[in-house]
Tab-separated table of C-alpha atoms in Angstrom:
chain	number	residue	atom	x	y	z
P	210	MET	CA	132.880	-6.468	-12.228
P	211	GLN	CA	133.163	-2.720	-12.461
P	212	ASN	CA	130.209	-2.645	-14.992
P	213	LYS	CA	128.067	-4.203	-12.587
P	214	LYS	CA	129.525	-2.169	-9.535
P	215	ASN	CA	128.451	0.996	-11.807
P	216	ARG	CA	124.816	-0.226	-12.882
P	217	LEU	CA	124.368	-0.983	-8.934
P	218	ASN	CA	125.181	2.579	-8.475
P	219	ILE	CA	122.625	3.799	-10.876
P	220	GLU	CA	119.841	1.852	-9.949
P	221	LYS	CA	120.266	3.348	-6.250
P	222	VAL	CA	120.633	6.556	-7.787
P	223	ILE	CA	117.389	6.394	-9.667
P	224	ALA	CA	115.738	4.510	-6.641
P	225	GLU	CA	116.696	7.517	-4.253
P	226	SER	CA	115.395	9.835	-6.999
P	227	LEU	CA	112.179	8.037	-7.459
P	228	LYS	CA	111.953	8.454	-3.681
P	229	LYS	CA	112.580	11.690	-3.469
P	230	GLN	CA	109.911	12.596	-6.051
P	231	ASN	CA	107.244	10.413	-4.314
P	232	LYS	CA	107.916	12.045	-1.199
P	233	GLN	CA	107.042	16.089	-2.745
P	234	ARG	CA	104.043	14.616	-5.032
P	235	ARG	CA	100.521	15.326	-3.230
P	236	GLU	CA	98.398	13.904	-5.821
P	237	PHE	CA	98.263	9.824	-6.152
P	238	GLN	CA	96.084	7.484	-7.388
P	239	LEU	CA	94.632	4.185	-5.723
P	240	PHE	CA	92.648	2.119	-7.722
P	241	GLY	CA	91.754	5.486	-9.707
P	242	ARG	CA	90.476	7.363	-6.940
P	243	LEU	CA	92.380	10.221	-5.777
P	244	PHE	CA	94.873	9.741	-3.280
P	245	TYR	CA	95.854	13.431	-2.177
P	246	LEU	CA	97.833	14.754	0.848
P	247	ASN	CA	96.206	17.985	2.035
P	248	GLU	CA	99.179	18.327	4.242
P	249	PRO	CA	102.384	16.246	3.734
P	250	PHE	CA	103.239	13.093	6.019
P	251	ILE	CA	105.338	14.571	9.642
P	252	PHE	CA	107.244	11.298	9.337
P	253	PRO	CA	108.653	9.946	5.951
P	254	ILE	CA	106.208	7.416	4.518
P	255	ASP	CA	106.863	5.976	0.901
P	256	VAL	CA	102.992	6.461	-0.249
P	257	ALA	CA	103.687	4.815	-3.895
P	258	ALA	CA	105.034	1.855	-2.016
P	259	VAL	CA	101.540	1.860	0.270
P	260	ILE	CA	99.649	1.905	-2.773
P	261	ASP	CA	101.320	-0.963	-4.108
P	262	ASP	CA	100.577	-3.008	-1.551
P	263	ILE	CA	97.111	-2.371	-0.634
P	264	GLU	CA	96.261	-2.678	-4.726
P	265	THR	CA	98.216	-6.056	-4.222
P	266	ILE	CA	96.188	-7.581	-1.062
P	267	ILE	CA	92.488	-6.025	-1.784
P	268	PRO	CA	90.538	-6.532	-4.889
P	269	PRO	CA	89.623	-3.289	-6.465
P	270	HIS	CA	85.494	-3.926	-6.068
P	271	LEU	CA	85.956	-3.749	-2.637
P	272	PHE	CA	86.882	0.131	-3.224
P	273	GLU	CA	83.347	0.876	-4.661
P	274	GLU	CA	82.300	2.927	-2.018
P	275	VAL	CA	85.376	4.989	-1.827
P	276	ASP	CA	85.303	8.437	-3.748
P	277	GLN	CA	88.932	9.423	-2.417
P	278	ILE	CA	91.763	9.156	0.324
P	279	MET	CA	92.739	12.179	1.690
P	280	VAL	CA	95.497	12.937	4.299
P	281	GLY	CA	96.149	15.908	6.360
P	282	ASP	CA	95.765	17.337	10.127
P	283	PHE	CA	91.744	17.121	10.546
P	284	ASP	CA	89.964	18.452	13.390
P	285	PHE	CA	87.226	15.965	13.433
P	286	LEU	CA	90.162	13.295	13.848
P	287	HIS	CA	92.125	15.295	16.688
P	288	ASP	CA	88.822	15.210	18.527
P	289	LYS	CA	88.208	11.903	18.587
P	290	ALA	CA	92.057	10.813	18.860
P	291	ARG	CA	92.129	8.584	15.840
P	292	GLU	CA	93.955	7.767	12.969
P	293	GLY	CA	91.540	7.534	10.294
P	294	GLU	CA	87.923	7.864	9.488
P	295	TYR	CA	85.675	7.106	7.025
P	296	ARG	CA	82.671	9.421	6.002
P	297	ASP	CA	80.604	10.432	3.108
P	298	GLY	CA	82.711	8.677	0.621
P	299	ALA	CA	85.966	9.622	1.654
P	300	ILE	CA	89.020	7.788	3.581
P	301	TYR	CA	90.616	10.500	6.130
P	302	ILE	CA	93.780	9.656	7.067
P	303	THR	CA	95.912	11.689	10.079
P	304	ASN	CA	99.262	13.269	8.386
P	305	GLN	CA	100.721	11.914	11.955
P	306	ILE	CA	101.061	8.141	10.706
P	307	ALA	CA	104.282	6.972	11.770
P	308	THR	CA	104.859	4.208	9.432
P	309	GLU	CA	103.872	2.670	6.053
P	310	LYS	CA	102.719	-0.245	8.122
P	311	ASP	CA	100.175	1.839	10.195
P	312	LEU	CA	99.182	3.631	6.916
P	313	VAL	CA	98.268	0.480	5.002
P	314	GLU	CA	96.313	-0.910	8.713
P	315	ASN	CA	94.353	2.493	8.956
P	316	ILE	CA	93.156	2.426	4.822
P	317	VAL	CA	92.084	-1.243	4.920
P	318	HIS	CA	90.531	-1.015	8.611
P	319	GLU	CA	88.491	2.153	7.440
P	320	LEU	CA	87.434	0.895	4.013
P	321	SER	CA	85.739	-2.085	5.970
P	322	HIS	CA	83.599	0.883	7.119
P	323	SER	CA	82.688	1.758	3.805
P	324	ILE	CA	81.704	-1.788	2.733
P	325	GLU	CA	79.189	-1.800	5.775
P	326	SER	CA	77.343	0.974	3.432
P	327	LYS	CA	77.085	-1.207	0.502
P	328	PHE	CA	76.514	-4.325	2.244
P	329	GLY	CA	74.977	-3.829	6.096
P	330	HIS	CA	71.989	-5.906	5.940
P	331	PHE	CA	74.518	-8.990	4.310
P	332	ILE	CA	76.854	-8.750	7.408
P	333	TYR	CA	74.245	-7.323	10.159
P	334	GLY	CA	71.048	-8.586	8.775
P	335	ASP	CA	70.625	-12.125	9.780
P	336	MET	CA	71.862	-11.739	13.208
P	337	LEU	CA	74.575	-14.175	12.919
P	338	LEU	CA	77.724	-11.820	13.723
P	339	HIS	CA	75.182	-10.214	16.336
P	340	SER	CA	75.488	-13.660	18.340
P	341	GLU	CA	78.482	-14.497	17.719
P	342	PHE	CA	79.830	-11.251	19.047
P	343	THR	CA	77.591	-10.626	22.392
P	344	GLY	CA	78.400	-14.415	23.292
P	345	LYS	CA	82.310	-13.481	23.063
P	346	ARG	CA	81.298	-10.494	25.038
P	347	ARG	CA	79.543	-12.328	27.871
P	348	ARG	CA	82.397	-14.891	27.954
P	349	LEU	CA	84.460	-11.985	28.353
P	350	LYS	CA	82.324	-10.228	31.139
P	351	ALA	CA	82.603	-13.651	33.175
P	352	ILE	CA	86.215	-13.652	32.888
P	353	LEU	CA	86.350	-9.988	33.983
P	354	GLU	CA	84.018	-11.042	37.393
P	355	ALA	CA	86.267	-13.817	37.809
P	356	GLU	CA	89.448	-11.792	37.907
P	357	GLY	CA	87.562	-9.184	40.574
P	358	TRP	CA	86.848	-5.886	38.326
P	359	GLU	CA	83.479	-4.243	39.051
P	360	LEU	CA	81.670	-3.917	35.923
P	361	GLU	CA	79.366	-1.061	35.408
P	362	HIS	CA	79.069	-1.231	31.545
P	363	ASP	CA	76.085	-3.023	29.571
P	364	PHE	CA	78.594	-5.855	27.814
P	365	SER	CA	75.149	-6.558	25.802
P	366	ASP	CA	75.121	-3.090	24.158
P	367	THR	CA	76.734	-3.367	20.651
P	368	GLU	CA	77.010	0.150	19.591
P	369	TYR	CA	80.122	1.897	20.224
P	370	ASP	CA	80.451	3.816	23.949
P	371	GLU	CA	83.224	6.226	24.500
P	372	GLU	CA	82.973	5.109	28.351
P	373	PHE	CA	83.244	1.554	27.967
P	374	ASP	CA	86.260	1.934	25.261
P	375	SER	CA	87.536	3.960	27.561
P	376	PHE	CA	86.922	1.106	30.593
P	377	LEU	CA	88.817	-0.771	28.190
P	378	TYR	CA	91.625	1.073	27.043
P	379	LYS	CA	92.568	3.457	30.285
P	380	ASP	CA	90.934	1.243	33.058
P	381	ILE	CA	92.006	-2.200	32.598
P	382	GLY	CA	94.591	-1.560	29.627
P	383	TYR	CA	95.251	-3.185	26.733
P	384	ILE	CA	98.125	-5.158	27.751
P	385	LYS	CA	95.961	-7.109	30.301
P	386	LEU	CA	92.942	-6.829	28.156
P	387	ASP	CA	94.942	-8.732	25.447
P	388	ALA	CA	95.481	-11.824	27.672
P	389	TYR	CA	91.884	-12.140	29.173
P	390	ILE	CA	90.375	-12.270	25.421
P	391	SER	CA	92.745	-14.845	24.243
P	392	GLY	CA	90.805	-17.113	22.022
P	393	LEU	CA	88.010	-14.882	21.674
P	394	PHE	CA	88.564	-11.727	19.830
P	395	VAL	CA	91.555	-10.684	17.072
P	396	SER	CA	92.469	-7.833	19.103
P	397	PRO	CA	91.623	-5.605	22.072
P	398	TYR	CA	90.089	-3.045	19.697
P	399	ALA	CA	87.454	-5.646	18.471
P	400	VAL	CA	85.748	-5.588	21.937
P	401	THR	CA	84.228	-2.283	21.749
P	402	SER	CA	81.569	-2.638	19.336
P	403	LEU	CA	80.146	-4.933	16.867
P	404	GLN	CA	81.110	-2.342	13.849
P	405	GLU	CA	84.630	-2.754	15.147
P	406	TYR	CA	84.615	-6.480	15.523
P	407	TRP	CA	83.755	-6.878	12.093
P	408	ALA	CA	86.430	-3.987	11.203
P	409	VAL	CA	89.240	-5.311	13.119
P	410	GLY	CA	88.353	-8.776	11.562
P	411	PHE	CA	88.491	-7.508	8.175
P	412	GLU	CA	91.525	-5.639	8.377
P	413	ASP	CA	93.214	-9.229	9.883
P	414	TYR	CA	91.804	-11.020	7.294
P	415	PHE	CA	93.761	-9.202	4.582
P	416	ILE	CA	96.822	-8.043	6.347
P	417	GLY	CA	97.032	-10.424	9.289
P	418	ASP	CA	96.477	-14.110	9.990
P	419	ARG	CA	93.727	-15.293	7.954
P	420	GLU	CA	93.408	-18.731	9.056
P	421	TYR	CA	93.455	-17.342	12.583
P	422	VAL	CA	90.127	-15.172	11.825
P	423	ARG	CA	88.289	-18.070	10.409
P	424	LYS	CA	89.071	-20.592	13.748
P	425	LEU	CA	88.487	-17.716	16.332
P	426	SER	CA	85.559	-15.848	14.543
P	427	PRO	CA	83.848	-18.408	11.748
P	428	GLN	CA	80.565	-16.043	11.597
P	429	LEU	CA	82.665	-13.095	10.902
P	430	PHE	CA	85.205	-14.731	8.488
P	431	ASN	CA	82.015	-16.439	6.410
P	432	LYS	CA	80.663	-12.413	6.689
P	433	ILE	CA	84.073	-11.362	5.141
P	434	GLU	CA	84.227	-14.036	2.468
P	435	GLY	CA	80.464	-13.448	1.774
P	436	VAL	CA	81.304	-9.730	1.045
P	437	LEU	CA	84.467	-10.625	-1.319
P	438	TYR	CA	82.572	-12.748	-3.393
P	439	TYR	CA	79.510	-11.183	-3.732
P	440	ASP	CA	77.104	-12.292	-6.234
P	441	ASP	CA	74.081	-9.711	-7.088
């Protein structure tokens, strides 16, 4: 009994030591890509555990367009009030991420945008995803009009528009919008543009409810599966 207790104490000490080392580290590897902390996270984040989670749920070939993951206090994220962004072969993440779950979600979300650069024609070229998205937008518009909302925005425009995003987030509010989009969109942010419809669905496919994505958005589900099993 005493030996078992001593062994558990030793394992606890080792685990705490490893966790402390990970907190002090700045450089990690994710599928062989540099995962670097320009500035440390403000909140306690176990980066090694996050990397383990991502390498478990995401096939490595989907990271082909990503050269590195950078964490820091980036002005361009502040300016857009965003937690992450994919640009020029890198995924940039704010160091103000609060939890490991948030970090996983942001990396997977931005990964989806990196995939657009390689598979954009496959994802959007046949217009099937476009048709599914705009059809849902039209139904949402009808719901909002029935609820008495005065709509000045173009619901047929599939590109991201900051004013439209603000209308959804601030005027309607995501709590109300969540009720309006039931049976249409996976989440309120998926409404904002065709690209975010893809990204939110991709994120939910891997770390949410995959079956729900399939039932709610079959064309989106098929595109994700097509990218996942793409054969040149």
